[in-house]
Amino acid sequence: MSKISAAITAVGAYVPDYVLTNQILETMVDTNDEWITSRTGIKERRILKDVGKGTSFLAIKAAQDLINKTGINPKDIDLVIVATATPDMKAAATAVFTATSIGAKNAFAFDLEAACSSFLYGMSVAARYIESGKYKKVLLIGADKNSSMINYEDRATCIIFGDGAGAVLFEPNTDNLGLQDEYLRSDGAGREFLQATYGGSSFPITPEAVADGRHYVFQDGKTVFKNAVSRMADAAVEILDRNNLTKQDVSWLVAHQANKRIVDATASRMDLDPNKVMMNIQRYGNTTSATLPLLLSDYESLLKKGDNLIFAAFGGGFTWGSIYLKWAYNSKN
Ligand code: COA
C-alpha cells in the first residue's frame, strides 16, 4: 500500500468588516502612519466589534466559507481543531462549539494553543491524525479575536494586532503531496517577554489587575523581534537543508505575519526572491493563529499542484518552527 500523507485540499477565510486604519489609530494613541508603516508594514487591521461575539464567530465563518466553496458535507468531518490564543471561554473549548455550529455532528473537537505558532503546530497535529489512516477529514481552523486582549492605549501592541480566521481541510493523499517535513521547537524562557499576565490560573483576574491593565497583552517588542528573526529563519533554513531544497525549488514562503521586517529577514536568510514571499500584513496586521491560513486564502488562486511551500512561524512562549508542504491542487478560480 502507498504511504498516506496529509494534504491540504481546501481553504476558507473570514475577516470582520470593521477596518482599523493607521489614521484612526493616530487619533487613539501617540503614533503615526509613517512610523507604523516603516517599522511594521501594517496599514490596517480588522476588528470584531460586536458585543458577545468571540473567536468562535470568526472560526465558524471561516469554516462555512470552506464548506460552501467545496460542497463537503460537514457530517463527514472527523475532527475539528481550533488553533487559537484567544478562546471564547476558559472551560469550554471553542472548537467544540464551532464544530456543532457548522454541523460537524460526527466530529470530535479540541483547541490548540501555542500563541502565534498555534496554526503551525496544528498542521503537525492534523497531519498525524490523517497519516494514522483512521481519520479522513480533519478541519484545522486558525482564529483569533486579538482585540479582546489588547490595550488600545498601549502603542507598543495596539498597532500590531488584528482579528481574523482561516480554515484548511486535511485529507489523505497517496501521491506524496501534502506535509513532507517539520521542525518545531519551544523555549519557556521566552514567556516573560510576551504574555497577558492576569486571567489565567497563576494569577486569576482581580479588580486591581483589571484597573492596572495587567490582563492585557504585554510585550518587550525588541526582544521578541530579535528572537523571531533568528529562530524563524533558522528553522526555515534547517527545513531547506535537510530536504536538499534550493531556493529555486521553493515556490512560496508562507511566514507568520507579525512584522514585515521579520518576514523579509527570513526570506533574505533563505536567499528567496521577494515575489515568492506571501504577504498580507498590510491589510490584517498580526492575526496570531489566523495569519498562515489567511495567506493561503489570499494566494490560493496562484497555487499549483506540486508547489513547494515553506511555512514558518514564531510566537509567544516562545514557540516556533517550519513546515515543508507540497500543495495538492490547482485552483478552480
Ligand atoms: N508609534 C510611534 N512611535 C513608537 C511606537 C508607535 N506605535 N512604538 C514605539 N515607538 C517609539 C519608541 O518609543 C521608541 O522611541 P525612542 O527611540 O524615542 O525611545 C522608538 O519608537 C523605537 O521603539 P522600539 O520599541 O525600539 O521599536 P521597534 O523598532 O522595536 O518596533 C515593534 C517595535 C513592536 C514594532 C517591534 O519591536 C516588533 O515588531 N516586535 C515583534 C513583535 C511581534 O512579533 N509580536 C508578536 C509575536 S509573534
XYZ file of C-alpha atoms and ligand atoms in Angstrom:
381
model
C 0.000 0.000 0.000
C 1.251 3.532 -0.781
C 2.216 5.751 2.109
C -0.511 8.137 3.322
C 0.476 11.779 3.521
C -1.677 14.657 4.808
C -2.641 17.115 2.086
C -4.455 20.432 2.291
C -7.406 20.076 -0.088
C -9.419 23.249 0.621
C -9.117 26.688 2.220
C -11.634 29.143 3.706
C -11.311 32.520 5.414
C -13.109 35.290 7.216
C -12.211 38.750 8.492
C -14.622 41.125 10.247
C -15.915 44.181 8.367
C -14.597 46.938 10.643
C -11.276 48.358 9.362
C -8.997 49.968 11.951
C -6.621 52.084 9.868
C -3.364 53.707 10.935
C -5.136 57.046 10.550
C -7.763 56.031 13.118
C -5.029 54.772 15.479
C -3.383 58.212 15.230
C -6.469 59.600 16.980
C -6.272 56.966 19.753
C -2.569 56.810 20.746
C 0.630 58.766 20.135
C 1.625 57.195 16.824
C 1.567 57.925 13.109
C 1.070 56.161 9.810
C 4.684 56.720 8.711
C 6.112 55.063 11.871
C 3.738 52.101 11.780
C 4.248 51.504 8.046
C 8.028 51.745 8.123
C 8.501 49.755 11.382
C 5.898 47.020 10.748
C 4.468 47.181 7.193
C 0.918 47.381 8.588
C -1.613 49.836 7.113
C -4.856 48.485 8.600
C -6.327 45.596 10.571
C -9.821 44.131 11.029
C -11.628 44.233 14.378
C -14.661 42.218 15.530
C -16.684 44.884 17.300
C -19.934 43.038 18.016
C -20.548 42.581 21.739
C -20.822 38.935 22.790
C -19.150 37.524 19.664
C -15.879 35.739 20.323
C -13.301 33.736 18.403
C -15.839 31.020 17.575
C -17.776 33.554 15.490
C -14.680 34.050 13.300
C -13.873 30.325 13.236
C -17.415 29.366 12.207
C -17.425 31.924 9.373
C -14.084 30.672 8.018
C -15.224 27.040 8.226
C -18.508 27.875 6.491
C -16.589 29.630 3.712
C -14.576 26.419 3.170
C -17.710 24.251 3.278
C -19.554 26.500 0.795
C -16.583 26.538 -1.601
C -16.081 22.774 -1.592
C -19.598 21.488 -1.008
C -18.330 18.940 1.533
C -20.878 17.521 3.945
C -19.981 18.697 7.484
C -21.143 15.320 8.804
C -18.138 13.755 7.040
C -15.645 15.790 9.100
C -13.867 13.577 11.657
C -12.024 16.159 13.719
C -12.156 19.945 14.210
C -9.127 21.665 15.709
C -9.306 25.365 16.536
C -5.822 26.819 16.872
C -6.219 29.949 18.976
C -4.661 32.098 21.672
C -7.997 33.780 22.427
C -10.569 31.052 23.142
C -14.185 32.115 23.714
C -14.135 30.911 27.315
C -11.849 29.276 29.852
C -13.506 25.931 30.374
C -15.489 25.124 27.219
C -13.353 24.572 24.115
C -14.033 26.967 21.246
C -13.578 24.082 18.782
C -16.493 22.134 20.265
C -18.958 24.995 19.849
C -17.541 25.668 16.365
C -17.896 22.031 15.267
C -21.506 21.830 16.437
C -22.368 25.194 14.852
C -21.126 24.112 11.412
C -22.972 20.797 11.599
C -19.906 18.590 12.135
C -22.023 16.183 14.184
C -19.714 13.209 13.856
C -16.527 15.034 14.770
C -14.610 15.344 17.993
C -13.058 18.733 18.606
C -10.432 20.486 20.696
C -8.455 23.734 20.931
C -4.711 24.029 20.448
C -2.800 26.944 21.979
C 0.758 27.888 21.119
C 0.422 31.664 20.652
C 1.375 32.763 17.121
C 2.619 29.240 16.293
C -0.768 27.660 17.065
C -1.703 27.060 13.435
C 1.768 25.745 12.525
C 1.673 23.248 15.409
C -1.936 22.473 14.402
C -0.729 21.442 10.943
C 1.575 18.912 12.577
C -1.219 17.529 14.787
C -3.755 17.389 11.937
C -1.230 15.561 9.762
C -0.602 12.864 12.386
C -4.339 12.051 12.577
C -4.556 11.773 8.783
C -1.329 9.744 8.472
C -2.681 7.265 11.034
C -5.186 6.149 8.390
C -8.019 6.333 10.902
C -9.276 9.837 10.055
C -10.156 11.100 6.560
C -11.200 14.724 7.041
C -9.547 16.975 9.604
C -10.620 20.623 9.694
C -7.919 22.896 11.090
C -9.050 26.436 11.849
C -6.766 29.267 12.966
C -8.823 32.002 14.609
C -8.118 34.867 16.977
C -10.020 37.822 18.345
C -6.873 39.617 19.454
C -8.790 42.831 20.098
C -10.234 41.102 23.203
C -6.856 41.278 24.958
C -5.323 44.449 23.537
C -4.983 47.705 25.418
C -5.865 50.411 22.899
C -3.878 52.894 24.987
C -0.630 50.900 24.573
C 1.009 51.880 21.293
C 3.544 49.037 21.581
C 0.811 46.446 20.988
C -2.363 48.064 19.624
C -0.794 48.966 16.292
C 0.184 45.355 15.587
C -2.745 43.043 16.238
C -5.983 42.367 14.333
C -8.803 39.798 14.281
C -9.494 37.097 11.687
C -9.770 33.401 10.882
C -8.769 30.899 8.235
C -9.557 27.212 7.786
C -7.959 24.346 5.882
C -9.110 20.797 5.278
C -6.554 17.990 5.581
C -7.232 14.750 3.691
C -5.172 11.629 2.921
C -3.030 11.652 -0.209
C -1.147 8.731 -1.757
C 0.756 10.719 -4.425
C 3.274 12.087 -1.931
C 1.647 15.528 -1.861
C 0.941 17.318 1.439
C 3.074 17.604 4.555
C 6.660 16.433 3.946
C 8.704 17.525 6.948
C 8.556 19.688 10.046
C 10.915 21.292 12.535
C 9.068 22.549 15.625
C 10.579 23.970 18.799
C 9.691 25.847 22.013
C 11.522 27.640 24.830
C 9.770 28.669 28.061
C 12.439 31.248 28.805
C 10.534 33.445 26.375
C 7.393 33.640 28.490
C 8.374 36.810 30.317
C 8.746 38.787 27.091
C 5.234 38.276 25.705
C 2.269 37.484 27.892
C -1.101 38.520 29.304
C -0.214 38.037 32.966
C -3.602 38.057 34.670
C -6.634 35.970 33.784
C -5.045 32.507 33.847
C -4.611 30.054 36.743
C -1.355 31.570 38.069
C -2.884 34.980 38.506
C -6.684 34.896 38.369
C -8.294 38.134 37.377
C -8.844 40.697 40.137
C -10.355 44.190 40.118
C -6.863 45.576 40.863
C -5.319 43.701 37.919
C -8.015 44.996 35.596
C -7.587 48.533 36.887
C -3.832 48.293 36.118
C -4.429 46.713 32.703
C -2.442 43.586 33.643
C -4.961 41.350 31.845
C -3.901 42.860 28.515
C -1.086 41.566 26.324
C 2.301 42.973 27.188
C 5.391 42.506 25.026
C 9.014 43.505 25.072
C 8.934 44.167 21.335
C 12.675 44.356 20.781
C 13.429 41.005 22.451
C 10.521 39.314 20.675
C 11.666 40.813 17.385
C 15.268 39.581 17.772
C 14.177 36.059 18.686
C 11.591 35.937 15.907
C 14.105 36.965 13.250
C 16.775 34.463 14.227
C 14.619 31.488 15.203
C 12.107 31.629 12.344
C 14.902 31.979 9.805
C 16.996 29.203 11.440
C 14.010 26.842 11.318
C 13.214 27.599 7.677
C 16.850 27.152 6.625
C 17.039 23.861 8.568
C 13.976 22.593 6.663
C 15.534 23.598 3.330
C 18.885 21.982 4.151
C 17.615 18.668 5.392
C 15.258 18.271 2.413
C 18.002 19.288 -0.053
C 15.843 22.151 -1.311
C 17.483 25.055 -3.121
C 15.921 28.494 -3.338
C 14.808 27.586 -6.888
C 12.857 24.606 -5.514
C 10.799 26.812 -3.185
C 7.539 28.057 -4.721
C 6.319 30.110 -1.755
C 7.339 31.196 1.728
C 4.228 31.230 3.957
C 5.503 33.056 7.033
C 3.715 34.283 10.134
C 2.749 37.933 9.683
C 3.940 39.677 12.853
C 6.127 42.345 11.317
C 7.088 42.761 7.641
C 10.715 43.201 8.668
C 10.696 39.752 10.343
C 9.271 38.122 7.195
C 11.760 39.980 4.966
C 14.650 38.869 7.184
C 13.534 35.231 6.975
C 13.209 35.427 3.176
C 16.605 37.057 2.950
C 18.269 34.284 5.050
C 16.674 31.782 2.629
C 18.001 33.919 -0.251
C 14.472 33.904 -1.707
C 13.173 36.097 -4.484
C 10.698 38.587 -2.862
C 7.969 37.602 -5.325
C 7.912 34.128 -3.723
C 7.013 35.589 -0.329
C 3.318 35.672 0.597
C 2.444 38.930 2.329
C -0.827 40.378 3.612
C 0.275 42.038 6.857
C -0.514 45.446 5.339
C -4.250 44.612 5.386
C -4.672 42.479 8.524
C -1.754 43.121 10.908
C -0.834 40.192 13.147
C -3.896 37.930 13.440
C -1.925 35.342 15.508
C -3.301 31.866 14.625
C -5.071 33.144 11.507
C -2.119 34.582 9.590
C -0.992 31.383 7.810
C -4.446 30.259 6.566
C -5.354 33.845 5.606
C -2.232 33.887 3.425
C -3.267 30.587 1.812
C -6.723 32.012 1.151
C -5.360 35.229 -0.379
C -2.870 33.366 -2.624
C -4.965 30.256 -3.337
C -5.628 31.218 -6.972
C -1.859 31.344 -7.657
C -1.027 27.968 -6.102
C -0.382 24.957 -8.325
C -0.369 21.231 -7.638
C 3.152 20.183 -6.639
C 4.253 23.662 -5.481
C 6.736 23.529 -2.603
C 5.511 25.684 0.285
C 7.717 26.508 3.254
C 5.709 27.583 6.308
C 7.420 29.395 9.180
C 6.130 30.915 12.395
C 7.268 32.352 15.698
C 5.174 33.223 18.737
C 4.930 33.818 22.451
C 6.142 31.149 24.794
C 8.470 31.125 22.831
C 7.200 28.760 20.136
C 8.471 28.477 16.571
C 9.198 26.236 13.638
C 8.932 25.499 9.961
C 6.967 23.033 7.833
C 7.552 21.840 4.267
C 4.325 21.017 2.401
C 3.642 20.110 -1.229
C 0.467 21.801 -2.471
C -2.109 19.265 -3.651
C -4.458 21.008 -6.096
C -4.829 23.611 -8.818
C -7.223 26.406 -8.002
C -10.508 26.482 -9.899
C -10.518 30.323 -9.874
N 4.342 54.842 17.214
C 5.339 55.724 17.235
N 6.483 55.531 17.925
C 6.606 54.388 18.600
C 5.608 53.399 18.616
C 4.426 53.665 17.886
N 3.403 52.795 17.826
N 6.017 52.359 19.357
C 7.238 52.676 19.806
N 7.609 53.909 19.349
C 8.853 54.624 19.570
C 9.538 54.184 20.867
O 9.065 54.916 21.970
C 10.978 54.470 20.546
O 11.227 55.857 20.711
P 12.616 56.371 21.302
O 13.660 55.916 20.332
O 12.431 57.852 21.341
O 12.746 55.744 22.647
C 11.099 54.161 19.064
O 9.753 54.258 18.539
C 11.625 52.767 18.772
O 10.918 51.854 19.613
P 11.192 50.315 19.582
O 10.336 49.625 20.580
O 12.669 50.129 19.640
O 10.668 49.993 18.092
P 10.930 48.744 17.237
O 11.615 49.123 16.002
O 11.483 47.589 18.019
O 9.444 48.362 16.815
C 7.774 46.728 17.336
C 8.501 47.983 17.802
C 6.819 46.305 18.430
C 7.010 47.054 16.065
C 8.820 45.616 17.049
O 9.698 45.520 18.133
C 8.210 44.288 16.752
O 7.587 44.104 15.741
N 8.451 43.295 17.642
C 7.969 41.957 17.423
C 6.502 41.913 17.655
C 5.933 40.570 17.452
O 6.348 39.866 16.595
N 4.960 40.253 18.298
C 4.150 39.103 18.207
C 4.870 37.848 18.382
S 4.609 36.845 17.057
